[in-house]
Short mmCIF file of C-alpha atoms in Angstrom, two decimals:
data_model
loop_
_atom_site.label_atom_id
_atom_site.label_comp_id
_atom_site.label_asym_id
_atom_site.label_seq_id
_atom_site.Cartn_x
_atom_site.Cartn_y
_atom_site.Cartn_z
CA MET A 587 -7.98 49.05 -12.39
CA ARG A 588 -8.51 45.21 -13.71
CA LEU A 589 -9.22 43.06 -10.97
CA TYR A 590 -7.03 40.54 -10.19
CA LEU A 591 -8.79 38.07 -8.08
CA GLN A 592 -9.75 35.28 -9.70
CA LYS A 593 -12.10 32.70 -8.23
CA ASN A 594 -10.53 29.14 -9.86
CA HIS A 595 -7.98 29.63 -7.57
CA TYR A 596 -7.95 28.09 -4.84
CA GLY A 597 -4.03 28.38 -3.00
CA ASP A 598 -2.31 25.87 -4.15
CA TYR A 599 -4.86 23.45 -5.06
CA GLY A 600 -6.68 23.72 -8.17
CA ASP A 601 -9.80 23.26 -8.67
CA GLY A 602 -10.86 19.81 -8.32
CA HIS A 603 -10.96 20.25 -4.75
CA ALA A 604 -13.62 22.85 -5.13
CA GLY A 605 -16.16 20.87 -4.63
CA GLY A 606 -16.90 21.51 -0.46
CA LEU A 607 -19.55 20.38 1.91
CA GLU A 608 -22.66 22.67 1.39
CA GLN A 609 -21.52 23.37 -2.30
CA ASP A 610 -22.21 19.87 -3.67
CA ALA A 611 -25.83 19.52 -5.27
CA ASN A 612 -25.46 15.44 -4.40
CA GLN A 613 -24.59 15.97 -0.52
CA ASP A 614 -25.00 12.51 0.93
CA GLN A 615 -22.93 11.30 -2.60
CA GLN A 616 -20.40 13.35 -1.34
CA LYS A 617 -16.89 10.78 -0.39
CA GLN A 618 -14.08 12.50 0.30
CA TRP A 619 -13.50 15.24 3.11
CA PRO A 620 -12.88 18.52 2.03
CA LEU A 621 -9.57 20.26 2.26
CA TRP A 622 -8.25 22.87 4.47
CA GLU A 623 -5.67 25.59 5.23
CA VAL A 624 -3.92 25.46 8.26
CA PHE A 625 -2.69 28.39 9.36
CA MET A 626 -0.81 28.46 12.64
CA ARG A 627 0.67 30.94 15.34
CA SER A 628 3.75 30.29 16.83
CA LYS A 629 3.89 32.06 19.91
CA GLN A 630 1.56 34.71 21.50
CA GLY A 631 2.10 38.03 19.29
CA LEU A 632 3.23 36.63 16.17
CA ASP A 633 0.89 36.43 13.23
CA HIS A 634 -0.83 33.33 11.96
CA LYS A 635 1.71 31.58 9.19
CA HIS A 636 0.31 28.88 6.47
CA ALA A 637 1.20 25.38 7.58
CA GLY A 638 -0.24 23.13 5.20
CA SER A 639 -3.44 21.63 4.47
CA LEU A 640 -5.14 18.47 5.38
CA HIS A 641 -8.99 16.88 4.58
CA ALA A 642 -11.71 16.92 7.20
CA ALA A 643 -15.16 16.49 7.36
CA ASP A 644 -15.97 19.88 9.17
CA ALA A 645 -13.92 22.59 10.86
CA THR A 646 -14.06 20.96 14.10
CA MET A 647 -12.54 17.77 13.08
CA ALA A 648 -10.05 20.30 10.91
CA LEU A 649 -8.76 21.81 14.12
CA GLU A 650 -8.21 18.50 16.30
CA ASN A 651 -5.90 16.97 12.90
CA ALA A 652 -4.52 19.89 12.80
CA ARG A 653 -3.28 20.05 16.40
CA ASP A 654 -2.17 16.46 15.76
CA VAL A 655 -0.44 17.13 12.02
CA TYR A 656 1.25 20.34 12.58
CA THR A 657 1.59 20.49 15.85
CA ARG A 658 2.53 17.06 17.83
CA ARG A 659 6.33 19.37 19.41
CA ASN A 660 4.21 22.49 20.51
CA GLU A 661 4.88 24.44 17.56
CA GLY A 662 1.99 26.15 17.78
CA VAL A 663 -0.62 27.79 20.85
CA SER A 664 -3.26 28.77 18.35
CA ILE A 665 -4.83 27.54 15.14
CA TRP A 666 -6.96 28.86 11.97
CA VAL A 667 -8.42 26.16 9.66
CA VAL A 668 -10.41 27.57 6.53
CA GLU A 669 -12.02 25.49 3.68
CA SER A 670 -9.47 25.57 0.31
CA LYS A 671 -12.09 26.20 -1.77
CA HIS A 672 -12.78 29.78 0.03
CA ILE A 673 -9.46 31.18 -0.75
CA HIS A 674 -9.43 33.55 -3.14
CA ALA A 675 -4.92 33.94 -5.27
CA SER A 676 -3.75 36.71 -7.40
CA ASP A 677 -2.73 34.76 -10.71
CA PRO A 678 0.78 33.78 -10.94
CA ASP A 679 0.63 34.17 -14.49
CA ALA A 680 -0.67 37.47 -13.91
CA ALA A 681 2.23 38.30 -11.22
CA ALA A 682 4.39 40.61 -13.43
CA GLU A 683 1.57 43.19 -13.76
CA PHE A 684 -0.13 43.09 -10.65
CA PHE A 685 3.26 43.45 -8.73
CA GLU A 686 3.94 46.38 -11.17
CA PRO A 687 2.78 49.44 -9.43
CA ALA A 688 5.41 49.50 -6.43
CA ASN A 689 8.61 48.75 -8.72
CA ASP A 690 9.53 51.81 -9.72
CA LYS A 691 9.00 53.99 -6.50
CA ILE A 692 12.11 53.37 -5.12
CA TYR A 693 11.16 56.64 -3.42
CA ARG A 694 9.33 54.83 -1.07
CA HIS A 695 12.33 52.92 0.64
CA PRO A 696 15.02 54.75 2.33
CA SER A 697 17.89 54.04 1.24
CA PHE A 698 16.75 56.12 -1.12
CA TYR A 699 17.46 59.15 0.33
CA ASP A 700 21.25 60.25 0.24
CA LEU A 701 22.13 62.11 3.81
CA PRO A 702 25.00 63.47 5.67
CA ASP A 703 26.67 60.75 7.69
CA SER A 704 26.46 63.67 10.76
CA LEU A 705 23.21 62.73 10.73
CA LYS A 706 22.79 60.89 13.82
CA HIS A 707 19.84 58.87 14.99
CA MET A 708 17.95 58.48 11.50
CA MET B 809 2.48 27.20 -30.99
CA ASP B 810 5.84 24.86 -30.16
CA GLN B 811 8.12 28.03 -29.90
CA THR B 812 6.27 28.72 -27.07
CA ALA B 813 6.38 25.87 -25.36
CA ASN B 814 9.69 25.75 -26.15
CA GLN B 815 10.13 29.23 -24.07
CA LEU B 816 8.22 28.51 -21.71
CA GLN B 817 10.79 25.63 -21.16
CA ASP B 818 14.15 27.93 -21.30
CA GLN B 819 12.65 30.20 -18.98
CA PHE B 820 11.31 27.37 -16.85
CA GLN B 821 14.82 25.94 -16.50
CA GLN B 822 16.16 30.01 -16.19
CA ARG B 823 14.34 29.54 -12.62
CA ILE B 824 15.61 26.25 -11.85
CA ASP B 825 19.35 27.56 -12.24
CA LEU B 826 18.56 30.96 -10.50
CA GLU B 827 17.45 28.83 -7.13
CA GLN B 828 13.90 30.08 -7.02
CA LYS B 829 11.73 28.13 -6.05
CA ILE B 830 8.30 26.84 -8.61
CA GLU B 831 5.70 27.15 -6.63
CA PRO B 832 1.64 24.61 -7.67
CA LYS B 833 0.21 27.45 -9.82
CA ASP B 834 3.71 28.52 -11.59
CA TRP B 835 4.08 26.82 -15.30
CA MET B 836 6.09 23.55 -15.14
CA PRO B 837 6.82 20.96 -17.64
CA GLU B 838 4.52 17.96 -17.71
CA LYS B 839 6.83 15.49 -17.32
CA TYR B 840 8.21 17.83 -13.92
CA ARG B 841 4.42 17.59 -12.76
CA GLN B 842 4.69 13.49 -13.29
CA THR B 843 7.74 13.03 -11.70
CA LEU B 844 6.95 15.25 -8.68
CA ILE B 845 4.05 13.31 -8.63
CA ARG B 846 5.21 10.07 -8.39
CA GLN B 847 8.35 10.77 -6.49
CA ILE B 848 6.31 12.72 -3.44
CA SER B 849 3.59 10.29 -3.50
CA GLN B 850 6.00 7.58 -3.45
CA HIS B 851 7.74 9.18 -0.34
CA ALA B 852 4.19 9.78 1.36
CA HIS B 853 3.09 5.85 0.88
CA SER B 854 6.30 4.86 2.38
CA GLU B 855 5.63 6.95 5.71
CA ILE B 856 2.31 5.27 6.03
CA ILE B 857 3.01 1.56 5.35
CA GLY B 858 6.49 2.56 7.43
CA MET B 859 4.07 2.78 10.27
CA LEU B 860 3.69 -1.37 10.36
CA PRO B 861 7.06 -2.76 10.56
CA GLU B 862 7.41 -0.74 13.72
CA GLY B 863 3.43 -0.79 14.77
CA ASN B 864 4.48 -4.26 15.20
CA TRP B 865 6.44 -4.06 18.42
CA ILE B 866 4.45 -1.41 19.57
CA THR B 867 2.69 -3.68 22.25
CA ARG B 868 5.62 -5.62 23.30
CA ALA B 869 8.33 -3.13 23.85
CA PRO B 870 10.21 -3.77 26.72
CA SER B 871 8.91 -0.78 28.77
CA LEU B 872 6.87 2.45 28.84
CA LYS B 873 9.55 4.60 28.33
CA ARG B 874 10.58 2.92 24.63
CA LYS B 875 6.82 2.19 24.31
CA ALA B 876 6.12 5.72 24.33
CA ILE B 877 8.84 6.60 21.94
CA LEU B 878 7.70 3.83 19.67
CA LEU B 879 3.99 5.18 19.60
CA ALA B 880 5.50 8.81 19.17
CA LYS B 881 7.82 7.84 16.43
CA VAL B 882 4.74 5.92 14.80
CA GLN B 883 3.21 9.09 15.34
CA ASP B 884 5.58 10.93 13.55
CA GLU B 885 5.20 8.48 10.55
CA ALA B 886 1.98 9.57 10.15
CA GLY B 887 2.26 12.65 10.20
CA HIS B 888 4.97 13.01 7.45
CA GLY B 889 2.74 11.23 5.26
CA LEU B 890 0.03 13.18 5.69
CA TYR B 891 2.66 16.25 4.76
CA LEU B 892 3.74 14.92 2.07
CA TYR B 893 0.39 13.74 0.68
CA SER B 894 -1.05 17.28 0.58
CA ALA B 895 2.50 18.22 -1.07
CA ALA B 896 1.54 16.32 -3.88
CA GLU B 897 -2.21 17.18 -4.34
CA THR B 898 -0.84 20.95 -5.01
CA LEU B 899 -0.44 19.31 -7.87
CA GLY B 900 -3.40 17.75 -9.30
CA ILE B 901 -3.29 14.58 -7.90
CA SER B 902 -6.10 13.71 -5.48
CA ARG B 903 -5.28 11.54 -2.30
CA ASP B 904 -7.95 9.08 -2.89
CA GLU B 905 -6.13 9.28 -6.57
CA MET B 906 -3.51 8.42 -4.94
CA TYR B 907 -3.97 5.68 -1.92
CA GLU B 908 -6.13 3.49 -5.36
CA GLN B 909 -2.41 3.77 -7.07
CA LEU B 910 -1.17 2.55 -3.67
CA HIS B 911 -3.97 0.07 -2.93
CA SER B 912 -3.40 -1.57 -6.99
CA GLY B 913 0.48 -1.34 -6.45
CA LYS B 914 0.17 0.68 -9.27
CA ALA B 915 2.34 2.84 -7.02
CA LYS B 916 5.63 2.21 -5.18
CA TYR B 917 7.03 2.63 -1.96
CA SER B 918 10.29 2.20 -0.34
CA SER B 919 11.36 -1.78 -0.40
CA ILE B 920 13.00 -1.51 2.79
CA PHE B 921 9.38 -1.82 4.56
CA ASN B 922 8.67 -5.32 2.79
CA TYR B 923 11.03 -6.75 5.66
CA PRO B 924 9.98 -8.46 8.70
CA THR B 925 11.13 -7.20 12.17
CA LEU B 926 11.51 -9.86 13.71
CA SER B 927 12.75 -9.00 17.09
CA TRP B 928 13.12 -5.78 19.44
CA ALA B 929 16.26 -4.88 17.92
CA ASP B 930 15.03 -4.37 14.95
CA MET B 931 13.17 -1.08 16.20
CA GLY B 932 16.80 0.44 17.00
CA ALA B 933 18.41 -0.53 13.86
CA ILE B 934 15.79 0.78 12.36
CA GLY B 935 15.59 4.36 13.14
CA TRP B 936 19.39 4.20 13.56
CA LEU B 937 19.76 3.10 9.76
CA VAL B 938 16.77 3.10 7.93
CA ASP B 939 16.35 6.38 8.72
CA GLY B 940 19.85 7.26 9.44
CA ALA B 941 19.20 6.66 5.42
CA ALA B 942 16.12 8.28 5.35
CA ILE B 943 17.48 11.14 6.43
CA MET B 944 20.87 11.46 3.83
CA ASN B 945 18.29 11.78 1.08
CA GLN B 946 15.72 13.65 3.15
CA VAL B 947 17.99 16.86 3.97
CA PRO B 948 19.11 17.63 0.21
CA LEU B 949 15.43 17.39 -0.12
CA CYS B 950 14.95 20.25 1.85
CA ARG B 951 16.32 22.70 -0.98
CA THR B 952 14.12 20.84 -3.80
CA SER B 953 12.94 22.66 -6.49
CA PHE B 954 9.33 22.24 -6.08
CA GLY B 955 8.02 24.88 -2.89
CA PRO B 956 5.44 22.62 -1.69
CA TYR B 957 8.38 19.80 -1.17
CA ALA B 958 10.72 21.86 0.15
CA ARG B 959 8.48 22.77 2.82
CA ALA B 960 7.29 19.54 3.91
CA MET B 961 10.47 18.41 3.83
CA VAL B 962 11.99 20.80 6.05
CA ARG B 963 9.26 19.82 9.08
CA VAL B 964 9.79 16.17 8.15
CA CYS B 965 13.79 16.16 8.41
CA LYS B 966 12.98 18.86 11.93
CA GLU B 967 11.35 15.02 13.53
CA GLU B 968 13.73 12.68 12.05
CA SER B 969 16.49 13.19 14.16
CA PHE B 970 14.65 11.80 16.88
CA HIS B 971 13.68 9.09 15.00
CA GLN B 972 17.08 8.43 14.70
CA ARG B 973 19.27 8.97 18.00
CA GLN B 974 16.59 7.07 19.97
CA GLY B 975 17.35 3.72 17.86
CA PHE B 976 21.29 4.51 18.22
CA GLU B 977 20.30 5.10 21.82
CA CYS B 978 18.26 1.91 21.71
CA LEU B 979 21.26 -0.41 20.10
CA LEU B 980 23.80 1.28 22.62
CA GLN B 981 21.95 -0.09 25.70
CA LEU B 982 21.53 -3.55 24.29
CA SER B 983 25.07 -2.94 22.78
CA LYS B 984 25.94 -3.10 26.93
CA GLY B 985 23.43 -5.56 27.92
CA SER B 986 23.89 -9.45 28.38
CA GLU B 987 25.37 -11.84 25.79
CA VAL B 988 21.85 -12.73 24.55
CA GLN B 989 21.22 -9.09 23.89
CA ARG B 990 24.49 -7.88 22.15
CA GLN B 991 23.77 -10.94 19.69
CA MET B 992 20.10 -9.38 18.78
CA CYS B 993 21.39 -6.35 18.23
CA GLN B 994 23.95 -7.82 16.21
CA ASP B 995 21.49 -9.93 14.32
CA ALA B 996 19.27 -7.02 13.13
CA ILE B 997 22.14 -5.18 12.50
CA ASN B 998 22.81 -7.90 10.13
CA ARG B 999 19.68 -7.43 8.76
CA TRP B 1000 18.95 -3.95 7.92
CA TRP B 1001 22.30 -3.45 6.56
CA TRP B 1002 22.28 -3.95 3.15
CA PRO B 1003 18.45 -3.37 2.55
CA SER B 1004 19.49 0.76 4.23
CA LEU B 1005 22.34 0.59 1.21
CA MET B 1006 19.61 0.08 -1.40
CA MET B 1007 17.13 2.45 0.12
CA PHE B 1008 19.42 5.13 -2.47
CA GLY B 1009 17.99 3.42 -5.30
CA PRO B 1010 19.81 1.17 -7.90
CA LYS B 1011 23.52 2.54 -9.32
CA ASP B 1012 23.99 5.73 -10.93
CA ASP B 1013 24.51 4.34 -14.60
CA GLU B 1014 21.29 2.51 -13.99
CA SER B 1015 19.24 5.05 -12.45
CA PRO B 1016 17.45 6.44 -15.60
CA ASN B 1017 15.43 9.52 -13.62
CA SER B 1018 18.14 10.79 -11.89
CA LYS B 1019 19.26 12.74 -14.59
CA LEU B 1020 16.51 15.06 -15.07
CA SER B 1021 15.71 15.17 -11.84
CA MET B 1022 19.10 16.94 -11.21
CA GLN B 1023 18.81 19.00 -14.26
CA TRP B 1024 15.66 19.85 -12.62
CA LYS B 1025 17.40 20.26 -9.36
CA ILE B 1026 14.66 17.45 -7.73
CA LYS B 1027 17.67 15.72 -6.50
CA ARG B 1028 20.82 17.23 -5.52
CA PHE B 1029 22.77 14.03 -5.09
CA THR B 1030 23.14 11.12 -6.64
CA ASN B 1031 21.95 7.93 -5.52
CA ASP B 1032 25.60 6.65 -5.43
CA GLU B 1033 26.64 10.07 -3.66
CA LEU B 1034 24.31 10.11 -0.83
CA ARG B 1035 25.23 5.84 -0.22
CA GLN B 1036 28.84 7.20 0.42
CA LYS B 1037 28.40 9.57 2.40
CA PHE B 1038 25.84 6.78 4.40
CA VAL B 1039 28.52 4.26 4.44
CA ASP B 1040 31.12 6.37 5.90
CA MET B 1041 28.61 7.53 9.31
CA ILE B 1042 27.57 4.03 10.09
CA ALA B 1043 30.92 3.06 9.46
CA GLU B 1044 32.76 5.17 12.32
CA GLN B 1045 29.35 5.32 14.22
CA ILE B 1046 29.30 1.09 14.64
CA LYS B 1047 32.45 1.25 16.59
CA LEU B 1048 30.80 2.78 19.66
CA LEU B 1049 27.97 0.37 19.51
CA ASN B 1050 31.37 -2.13 19.59
CA MET B 1051 29.06 -4.25 16.62
CA VAL B 1052 30.36 -4.75 13.22
CA LEU B 1053 28.82 -4.12 9.46
CA PRO B 1054 27.95 -7.53 7.89
CA ASP B 1055 30.33 -6.11 4.78
CA PRO B 1056 34.42 -8.11 5.11
CA GLU B 1057 34.72 -6.00 2.32
CA LEU B 1058 34.55 -2.49 4.50
CA THR B 1059 37.53 -1.07 4.66
CA TRP B 1060 38.95 2.85 5.12
CA ASN B 1061 39.92 4.29 1.28
CA GLU B 1062 43.15 5.95 2.24
CA GLN B 1063 43.08 7.72 -1.38
CA THR B 1064 39.58 8.30 -1.81
CA LYS B 1065 39.13 9.37 1.91
CA HIS B 1066 36.19 7.09 1.67
CA TYR B 1067 35.02 3.47 2.58
CA ASP B 1068 34.59 1.05 0.29
CA TYR B 1069 32.39 -1.52 0.57
CA GLY B 1070 31.06 -4.80 -1.01
CA ALA B 1071 29.04 -5.36 -3.73
CA ILE B 1072 25.02 -4.80 -3.01
CA ASN B 1073 22.88 -8.08 -3.83
CA TRP B 1074 20.61 -5.69 -6.39
CA GLU B 1075 19.09 -8.98 -7.76
CA GLU B 1076 17.39 -8.80 -4.20
CA PHE B 1077 16.55 -5.14 -4.29
CA LYS B 1078 14.65 -6.13 -8.09
CA GLN B 1079 12.85 -8.88 -6.31
CA VAL B 1080 11.74 -6.64 -3.24
CA ILE B 1081 10.36 -3.60 -5.35
CA GLN B 1082 8.36 -6.09 -8.20
CA GLY B 1083 6.74 -7.33 -5.04
CA ASN B 1084 8.01 -10.46 -4.17
CA GLY B 1085 9.68 -9.49 -0.85
CA PRO B 1086 9.36 -11.02 2.33
CA CYS B 1087 6.26 -8.74 3.45
CA ASN B 1088 5.34 -6.98 0.42
CA LYS B 1089 1.97 -9.17 0.50
CA GLU B 1090 1.57 -8.90 4.50
CA ARG B 1091 1.72 -4.99 4.28
CA LEU B 1092 -0.39 -4.46 0.85
CA GLU B 1093 -3.30 -6.29 2.88
CA ALA B 1094 -3.01 -4.24 6.27
CA ARG B 1095 -3.24 -1.02 4.29
CA LYS B 1096 -6.03 -1.81 1.84
CA LYS B 1097 -7.63 -3.66 5.02
CA ALA B 1098 -7.43 -0.40 6.97
CA TRP B 1099 -8.66 1.72 4.66
CA ALA B 1100 -11.21 -1.20 3.69
CA ASP B 1101 -12.52 -1.44 7.54
CA GLY B 1102 -12.55 2.95 7.97
CA ALA B 1103 -15.41 3.56 5.44
CA TRP B 1104 -17.82 3.32 7.92
CA VAL B 1105 -16.00 6.21 9.86
CA ARG B 1106 -14.97 8.43 6.99
CA ASP B 1107 -18.56 8.22 5.86
CA ALA B 1108 -20.23 9.13 8.86
CA ALA B 1109 -17.94 11.84 9.44
CA ILE B 1110 -19.35 13.44 6.30
CA ALA B 1111 -23.18 11.91 7.36
CA HIS B 1112 -22.38 14.22 10.82
CA ALA B 1113 -20.83 17.34 8.97
CA THR B 1114 -23.81 17.16 6.64
CA LYS B 1115 -26.45 16.91 9.00
CA GLN B 1116 -24.75 19.87 11.40
CA ALA B 1117 -24.25 21.73 8.71
CA LYS B 1118 -28.33 21.39 7.52
CA ARG B 1119 -29.14 22.20 11.19
CA LYS B 1120 -27.08 25.57 11.85
CA ALA B 1121 -28.72 26.46 8.40
CA ALA B 1122 -32.26 25.70 9.62
CA ALA B 1123 -32.04 27.76 13.10
CA GLN B 1124 -30.76 30.67 11.22
CA THR B 1125 -33.58 30.91 8.57
CA TYR B 1126 -35.69 30.43 12.28
CA SER B 1127 -34.06 32.81 13.91
CA ALA B 1128 -34.22 35.24 10.97
CA LYS B 1129 -37.96 34.91 10.74
CA GLU B 1130 -37.88 35.31 14.06
CA THR B 1131 -36.25 38.86 14.38
CA GLU B 1132 -38.74 40.00 11.16
#
């Protein structure tokens, strides 16, 4: 089984966004604020869902900016932020092979089973 | 090699035709990428520059309520710019590159923001007409073929509706006010009507990029189609204000079931695009000044974050030694 996770995919962003604070060799030369991905829980009981991204100097600022950019109308009750460079993504070019194992297993779906109509509560 | 390129090209078009969204890491023609970078960044710049004409009235809003509304609206414009910038970044252009293109004049923004905001009524007219025109453009963009752009537009559209409604309400109040207020209302409509029509871009037969954008489903309707929809909508809405649109040729056409309208002054449009509008210089200067004045804040934030990260690392090393 091949490992399809590639270090060079930062979610939706390319390698150009790889440079974060602690990774940069010339820390004092760092000019651009790193990119962060924002995940939001819209209400208690639901999953955090990707909302978008933003630039911030550190995690505290990323959270505050995320609040201002993505929750101006109470869209969230909880926010996660993670620097985009820490996200590993599957390779879309290899998506066909990567997800292939699930393709021929139709018996995993309830509709695969042909049962009499008289059978109730199932 | 060429054959592979053609194959990819065909597969890409097939996906578009099947209404499948294109995501950032998917293969796409270079022209598609460049068209989107241009369109999305231009759109983002418009949101950011769009804060300036309205920011002009925040300190002079006639009441605390209106001031709070205007502040919220301007803050929304900033948010819209940020959604769009990050959508554009997925195509491989950095935020700083986009700023650079705006500041150098290489990238354009909507010509409408190069007009001055002379009276309070302009805040109403901008909300109703300018944001109204923007919504006409933006609603179909929620279904645009590029995923991140479409998702950003869904957010934008949800918020734009408030902008348009507050604008109309602002004018409605003025239209029921004193004679001076009514004149102010009519004057703002007179000044913003034609530039709003220009927001939809050149006529279809003079819009070179349109055909490919339609084929790629970046655009869903042509400039003229959207402009006509807008005219039909506003021509009805203005009746509630008891005001008139500054176009003597505006008439209902029973055959086409649309409003006919007069000729747009395309020379003016061209001049404003080329940098000769009433406020082009002022807007760009304000933007560049804000960027330059903010440099020390950006640097300080990075310095602070770096220092904190070093301290944290040092503390961790220390406590690791302690426990040894």
